Coordinates of C-alpha atoms in Angstrom, one line a residue:
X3 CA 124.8 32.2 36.7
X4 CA 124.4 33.7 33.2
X5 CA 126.4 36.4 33.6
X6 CA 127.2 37.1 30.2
X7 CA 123.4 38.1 29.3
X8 CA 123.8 41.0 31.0
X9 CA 127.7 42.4 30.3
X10 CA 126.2 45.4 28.5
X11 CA 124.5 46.3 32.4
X12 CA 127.6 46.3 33.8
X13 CA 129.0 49.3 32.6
X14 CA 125.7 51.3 34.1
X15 CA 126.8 51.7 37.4
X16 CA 130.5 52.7 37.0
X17 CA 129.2 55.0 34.1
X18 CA 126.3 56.7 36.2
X19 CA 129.4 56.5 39.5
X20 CA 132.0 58.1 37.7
X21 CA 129.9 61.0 36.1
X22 CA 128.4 61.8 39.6
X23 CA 131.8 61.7 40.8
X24 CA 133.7 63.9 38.3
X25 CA 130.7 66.6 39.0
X26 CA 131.3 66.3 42.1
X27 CA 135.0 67.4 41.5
X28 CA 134.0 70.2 39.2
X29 CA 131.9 71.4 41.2
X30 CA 132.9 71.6 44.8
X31 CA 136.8 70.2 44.0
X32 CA 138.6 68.5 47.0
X33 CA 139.4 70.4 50.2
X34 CA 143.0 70.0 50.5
X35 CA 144.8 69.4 53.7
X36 CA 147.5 71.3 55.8
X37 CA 150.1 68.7 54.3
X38 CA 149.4 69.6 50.9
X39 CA 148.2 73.3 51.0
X40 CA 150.2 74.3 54.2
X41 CA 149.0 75.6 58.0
X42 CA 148.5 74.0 61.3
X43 CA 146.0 71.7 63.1
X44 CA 145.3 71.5 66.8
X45 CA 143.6 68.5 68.2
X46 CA 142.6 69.5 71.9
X47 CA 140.8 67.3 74.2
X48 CA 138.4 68.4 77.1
X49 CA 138.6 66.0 79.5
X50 CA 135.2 67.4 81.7
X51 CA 133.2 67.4 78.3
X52 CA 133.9 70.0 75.4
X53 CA 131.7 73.0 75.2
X54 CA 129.3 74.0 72.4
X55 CA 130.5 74.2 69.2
X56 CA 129.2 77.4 67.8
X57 CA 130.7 79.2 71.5
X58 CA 133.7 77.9 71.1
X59 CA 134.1 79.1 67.1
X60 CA 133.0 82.5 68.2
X61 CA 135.6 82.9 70.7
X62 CA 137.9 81.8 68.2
X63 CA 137.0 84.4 65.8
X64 CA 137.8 87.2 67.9
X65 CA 141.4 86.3 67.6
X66 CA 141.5 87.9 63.9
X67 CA 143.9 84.7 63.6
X68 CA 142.0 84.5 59.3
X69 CA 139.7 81.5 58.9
X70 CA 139.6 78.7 61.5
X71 CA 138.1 75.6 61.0
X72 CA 137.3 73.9 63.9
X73 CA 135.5 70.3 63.6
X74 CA 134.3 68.1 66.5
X75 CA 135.9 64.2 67.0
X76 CA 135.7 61.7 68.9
X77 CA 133.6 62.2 72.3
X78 CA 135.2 65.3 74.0
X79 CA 137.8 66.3 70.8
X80 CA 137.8 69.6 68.6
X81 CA 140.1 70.2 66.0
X82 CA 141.1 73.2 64.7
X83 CA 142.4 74.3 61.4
X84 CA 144.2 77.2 60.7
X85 CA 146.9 79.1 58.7
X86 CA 150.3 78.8 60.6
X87 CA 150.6 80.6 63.2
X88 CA 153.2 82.6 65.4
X89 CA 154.3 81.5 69.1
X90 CA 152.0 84.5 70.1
X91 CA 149.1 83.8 68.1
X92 CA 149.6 80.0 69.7
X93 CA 149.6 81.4 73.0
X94 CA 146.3 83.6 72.1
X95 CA 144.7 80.2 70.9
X96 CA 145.2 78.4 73.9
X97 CA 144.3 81.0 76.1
X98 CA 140.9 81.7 74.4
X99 CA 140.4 77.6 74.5
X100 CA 140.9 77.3 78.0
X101 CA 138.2 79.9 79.2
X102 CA 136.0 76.9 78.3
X103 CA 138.1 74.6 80.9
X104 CA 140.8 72.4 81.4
X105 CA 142.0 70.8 78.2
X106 CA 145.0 68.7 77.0
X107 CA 146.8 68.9 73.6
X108 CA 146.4 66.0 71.9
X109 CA 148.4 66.7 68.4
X110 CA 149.7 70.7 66.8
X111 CA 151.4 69.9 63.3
X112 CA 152.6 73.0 61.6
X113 CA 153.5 72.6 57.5
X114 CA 154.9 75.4 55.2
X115 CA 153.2 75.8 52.2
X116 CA 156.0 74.9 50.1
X117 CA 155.9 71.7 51.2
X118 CA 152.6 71.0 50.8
X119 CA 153.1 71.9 46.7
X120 CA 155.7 69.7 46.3
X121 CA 153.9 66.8 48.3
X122 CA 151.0 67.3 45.6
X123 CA 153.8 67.5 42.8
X124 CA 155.1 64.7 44.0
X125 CA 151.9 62.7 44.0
X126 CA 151.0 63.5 40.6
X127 CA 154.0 62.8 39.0
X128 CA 153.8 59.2 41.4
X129 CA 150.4 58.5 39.7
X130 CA 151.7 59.8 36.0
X131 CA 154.4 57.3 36.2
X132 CA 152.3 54.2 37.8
X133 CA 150.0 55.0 34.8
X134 CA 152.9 54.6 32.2
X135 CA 154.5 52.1 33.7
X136 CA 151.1 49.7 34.3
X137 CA 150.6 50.1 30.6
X138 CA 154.5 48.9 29.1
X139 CA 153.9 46.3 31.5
X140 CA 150.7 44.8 30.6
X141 CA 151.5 45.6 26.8
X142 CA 155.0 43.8 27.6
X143 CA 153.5 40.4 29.1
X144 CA 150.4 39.8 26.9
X145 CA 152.8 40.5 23.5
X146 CA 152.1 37.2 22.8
X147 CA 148.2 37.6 22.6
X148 CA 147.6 40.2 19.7
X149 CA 144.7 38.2 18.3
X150 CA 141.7 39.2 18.3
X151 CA 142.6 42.3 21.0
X152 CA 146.1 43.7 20.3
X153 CA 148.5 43.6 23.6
X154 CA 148.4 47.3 24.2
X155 CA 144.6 47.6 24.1
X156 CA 144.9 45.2 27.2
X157 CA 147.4 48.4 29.0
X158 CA 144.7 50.8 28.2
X159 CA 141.7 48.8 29.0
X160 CA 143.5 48.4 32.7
X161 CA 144.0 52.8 32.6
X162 CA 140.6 53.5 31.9
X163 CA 139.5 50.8 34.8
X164 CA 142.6 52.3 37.5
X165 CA 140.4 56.1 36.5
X166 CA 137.4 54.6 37.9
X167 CA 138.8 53.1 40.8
X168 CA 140.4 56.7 42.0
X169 CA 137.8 59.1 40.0
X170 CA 134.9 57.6 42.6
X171 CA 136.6 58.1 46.3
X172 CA 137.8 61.5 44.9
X173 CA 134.3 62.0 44.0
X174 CA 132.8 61.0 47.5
X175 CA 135.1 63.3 49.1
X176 CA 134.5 66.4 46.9
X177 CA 130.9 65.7 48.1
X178 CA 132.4 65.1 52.0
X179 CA 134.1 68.1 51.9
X180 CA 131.6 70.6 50.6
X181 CA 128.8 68.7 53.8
X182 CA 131.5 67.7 56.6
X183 CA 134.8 69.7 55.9
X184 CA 136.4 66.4 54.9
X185 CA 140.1 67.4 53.8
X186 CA 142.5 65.1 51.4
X187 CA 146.1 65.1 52.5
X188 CA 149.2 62.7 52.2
X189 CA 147.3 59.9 53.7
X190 CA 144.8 60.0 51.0
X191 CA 147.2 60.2 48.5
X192 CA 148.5 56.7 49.5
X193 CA 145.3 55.5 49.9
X194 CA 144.7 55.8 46.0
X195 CA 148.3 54.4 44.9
X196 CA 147.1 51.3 47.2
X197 CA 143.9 51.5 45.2
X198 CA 146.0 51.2 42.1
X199 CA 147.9 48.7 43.6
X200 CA 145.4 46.0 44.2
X201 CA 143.0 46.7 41.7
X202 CA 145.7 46.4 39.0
X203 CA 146.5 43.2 40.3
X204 CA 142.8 42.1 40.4
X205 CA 142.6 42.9 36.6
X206 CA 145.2 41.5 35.4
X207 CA 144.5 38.1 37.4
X208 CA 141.7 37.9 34.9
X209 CA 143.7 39.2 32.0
X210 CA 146.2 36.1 32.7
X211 CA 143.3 33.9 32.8
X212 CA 141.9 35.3 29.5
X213 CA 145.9 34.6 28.0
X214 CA 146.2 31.0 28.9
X215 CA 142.9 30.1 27.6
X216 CA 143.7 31.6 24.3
X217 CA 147.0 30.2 24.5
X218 CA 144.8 26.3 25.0
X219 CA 142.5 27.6 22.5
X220 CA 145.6 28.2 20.1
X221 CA 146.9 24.8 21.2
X222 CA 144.4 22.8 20.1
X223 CA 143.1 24.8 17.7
X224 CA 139.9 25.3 19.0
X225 CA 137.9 27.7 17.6
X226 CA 135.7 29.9 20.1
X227 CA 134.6 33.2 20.3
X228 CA 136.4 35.9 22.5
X229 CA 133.6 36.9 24.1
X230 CA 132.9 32.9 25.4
X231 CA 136.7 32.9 26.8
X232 CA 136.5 36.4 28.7
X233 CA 133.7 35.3 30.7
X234 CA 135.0 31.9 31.6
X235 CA 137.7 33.5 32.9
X236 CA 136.0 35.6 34.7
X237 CA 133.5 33.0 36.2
X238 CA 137.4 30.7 36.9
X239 CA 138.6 34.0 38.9
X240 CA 135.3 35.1 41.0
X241 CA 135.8 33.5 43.9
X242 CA 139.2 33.9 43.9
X243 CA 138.8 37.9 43.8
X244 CA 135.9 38.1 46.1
X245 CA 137.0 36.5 49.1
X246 CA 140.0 38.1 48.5
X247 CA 138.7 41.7 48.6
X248 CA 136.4 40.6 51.4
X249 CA 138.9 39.9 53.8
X250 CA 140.5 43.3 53.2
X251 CA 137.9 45.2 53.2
X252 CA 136.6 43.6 56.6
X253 CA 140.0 44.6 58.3
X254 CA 139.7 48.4 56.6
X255 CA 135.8 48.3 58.4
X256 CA 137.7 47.4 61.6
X257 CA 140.1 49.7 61.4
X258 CA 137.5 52.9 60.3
X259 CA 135.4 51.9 63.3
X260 CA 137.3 50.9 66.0
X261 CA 140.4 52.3 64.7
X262 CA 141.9 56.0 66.1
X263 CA 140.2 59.1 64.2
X264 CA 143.7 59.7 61.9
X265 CA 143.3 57.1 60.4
X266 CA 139.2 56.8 59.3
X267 CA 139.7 59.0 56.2
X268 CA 142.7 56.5 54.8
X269 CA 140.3 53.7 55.6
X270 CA 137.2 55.0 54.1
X271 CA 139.5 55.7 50.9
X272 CA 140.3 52.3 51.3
X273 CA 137.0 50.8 51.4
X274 CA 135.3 52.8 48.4
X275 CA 138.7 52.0 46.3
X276 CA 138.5 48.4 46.8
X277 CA 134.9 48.2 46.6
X278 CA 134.9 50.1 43.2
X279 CA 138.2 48.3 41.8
X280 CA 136.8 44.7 42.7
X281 CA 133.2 45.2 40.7
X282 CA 135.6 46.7 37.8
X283 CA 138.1 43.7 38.0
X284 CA 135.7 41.4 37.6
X285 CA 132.5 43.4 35.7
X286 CA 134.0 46.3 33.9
X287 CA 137.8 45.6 32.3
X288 CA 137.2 42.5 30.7
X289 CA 133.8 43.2 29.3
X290 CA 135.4 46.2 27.9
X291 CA 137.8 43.9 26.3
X292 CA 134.5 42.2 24.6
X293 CA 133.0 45.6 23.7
X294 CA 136.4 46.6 22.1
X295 CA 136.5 42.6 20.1
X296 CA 132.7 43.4 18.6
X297 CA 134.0 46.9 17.8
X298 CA 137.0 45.6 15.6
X299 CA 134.7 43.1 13.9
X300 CA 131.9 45.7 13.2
X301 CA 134.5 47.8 11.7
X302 CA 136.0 45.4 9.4

């Protein structure tokens, strides 16, 4: 498989992803949830069969309780979303939900809203200093390879791919929220740190392949061009990184379709991230590496 005809395709589809995705962002942002932005959710179960949606919403609006979101889940589930409310105003909720019938409380979380800013402080500072930290790494183990890509070109090829990996599930659920109300929260959060996680590890697997064959190539004193080296260590990794992404991503399928509703939105978070950061493991860091080799040459 000829893979190498076509490295300057590769960069097509993250491109064309990530712009979709970043316009997706500006343009309807992410919906954040009542752990970051602060309020309360009610999950309420109708064992007999829930009633129509738009009936239950209107009786819900006559409570002059602000804006309530209420979304349908699972087979006979509704959950609401709402500012935080008083003991009364509870009350006043679960009276006007049980004119409908008999239902049971499945979950009521209530957050303050200073909490919420400084879970989202939190996570950005958490993603800053992955960010810094993944490049003094990668910079600090390939010091020994500064010909023909310097070490710390390495660090920044591996940022630019970690943006692509988290820019894309953001993107999908900019678009999720603005059609289905879909709302990022905590669980999100560390869905894209475990996104970082194991597509940093898939890069540099290749970026320690692409090291010892230059180290050979210095041993010998064989003379072949970069571009050859990168993609025969990518074609020694593939298998390696496929089957390994496979296998996680068949448990995250498991656990968004037969797994409890909680949990679906930190799966599907899951499965885009690791679906991006495999194709830019193998098809998008170290090409760029080649891209950045022909650009030095040019240049000279």
């Amino acid at each position: 498989m000829k893979l190498q005809k076509y490295q300057n395709y590769f960069f097509i589809i993250p491109g064309l992803l990530v712009a979709l995705s970043i316009a997706a962002i500006m343009i309807w942002g992410l919906q954040p949830g009542i752990d970051l932005k602060g309020g309360s959710l009610l999950q309420v179960t109708y064992p007999d069969g829930r009633p129509a949606l738009p009936e239950l919403q209107a009786k819900v609006d006559t409570l002059d309780l602000g804006e309530v979101r209420v979304q349908a889940s699972n087979v006979n589930d509704y959950v609401l979303r709402q500012r935080n409310l008083t003991q009364v105003e509870k009350q006043s909720l679960d009276a006007a939900l049980s004119t409908f019938g008999n239902f049971t409380e499945v979950q009521f979380n209530s957050v303050g809203p200073s909490i919420g800013a400084e879970l989202m402080q939190k996570a950005w500072w958490a993603i800053g200093l992955i960010v810094v930290l993944i490049i003094s790494v990668i910079a600090f183990a390939f010091r020994g390879v500064s010909k023909p890509v310097a070490s710390w070109k390495y660090g920044v090829v591996a940022i630019i791919t970690l943006i692509h990996d988290i820019i894309i599930p953001a993107g999908w659920f900019a678009y999720l929220g603005h059609t289905d109300g879909a709302e990022v929260g905590a669980l999100f959060i560390v869905a894209l740190l475990t996104v970082l996680g194991i597509s940093i590890n898939d890069t540099i697997v290749v970026f320690d392949r692409i090291r010892e064959n230059l180290n050979l190539n210095n041993k010998y004193s064989k003379k072949e061009p970069f571009e050859d080296i990168v993609w025969r260590s990518i074609k020694q990794t593939l298998t390696r990184s496929i089957n390994t992404s496979f296998t996680v991503i068949i448990v995250l399928l498991a656990l968004f379709f037969v797994g409890p509703d909680s949990t679906k939105d930190f799966a599907l978070t899951l499965i885009i991230g690791m679906v991006a950061g495999t194709y830019s493991s193998i098809l998008f860091a170290s090409p760029l590496l080649v891209i950045i080799e022909k650009f030095q040459r040019r240049s000279k």
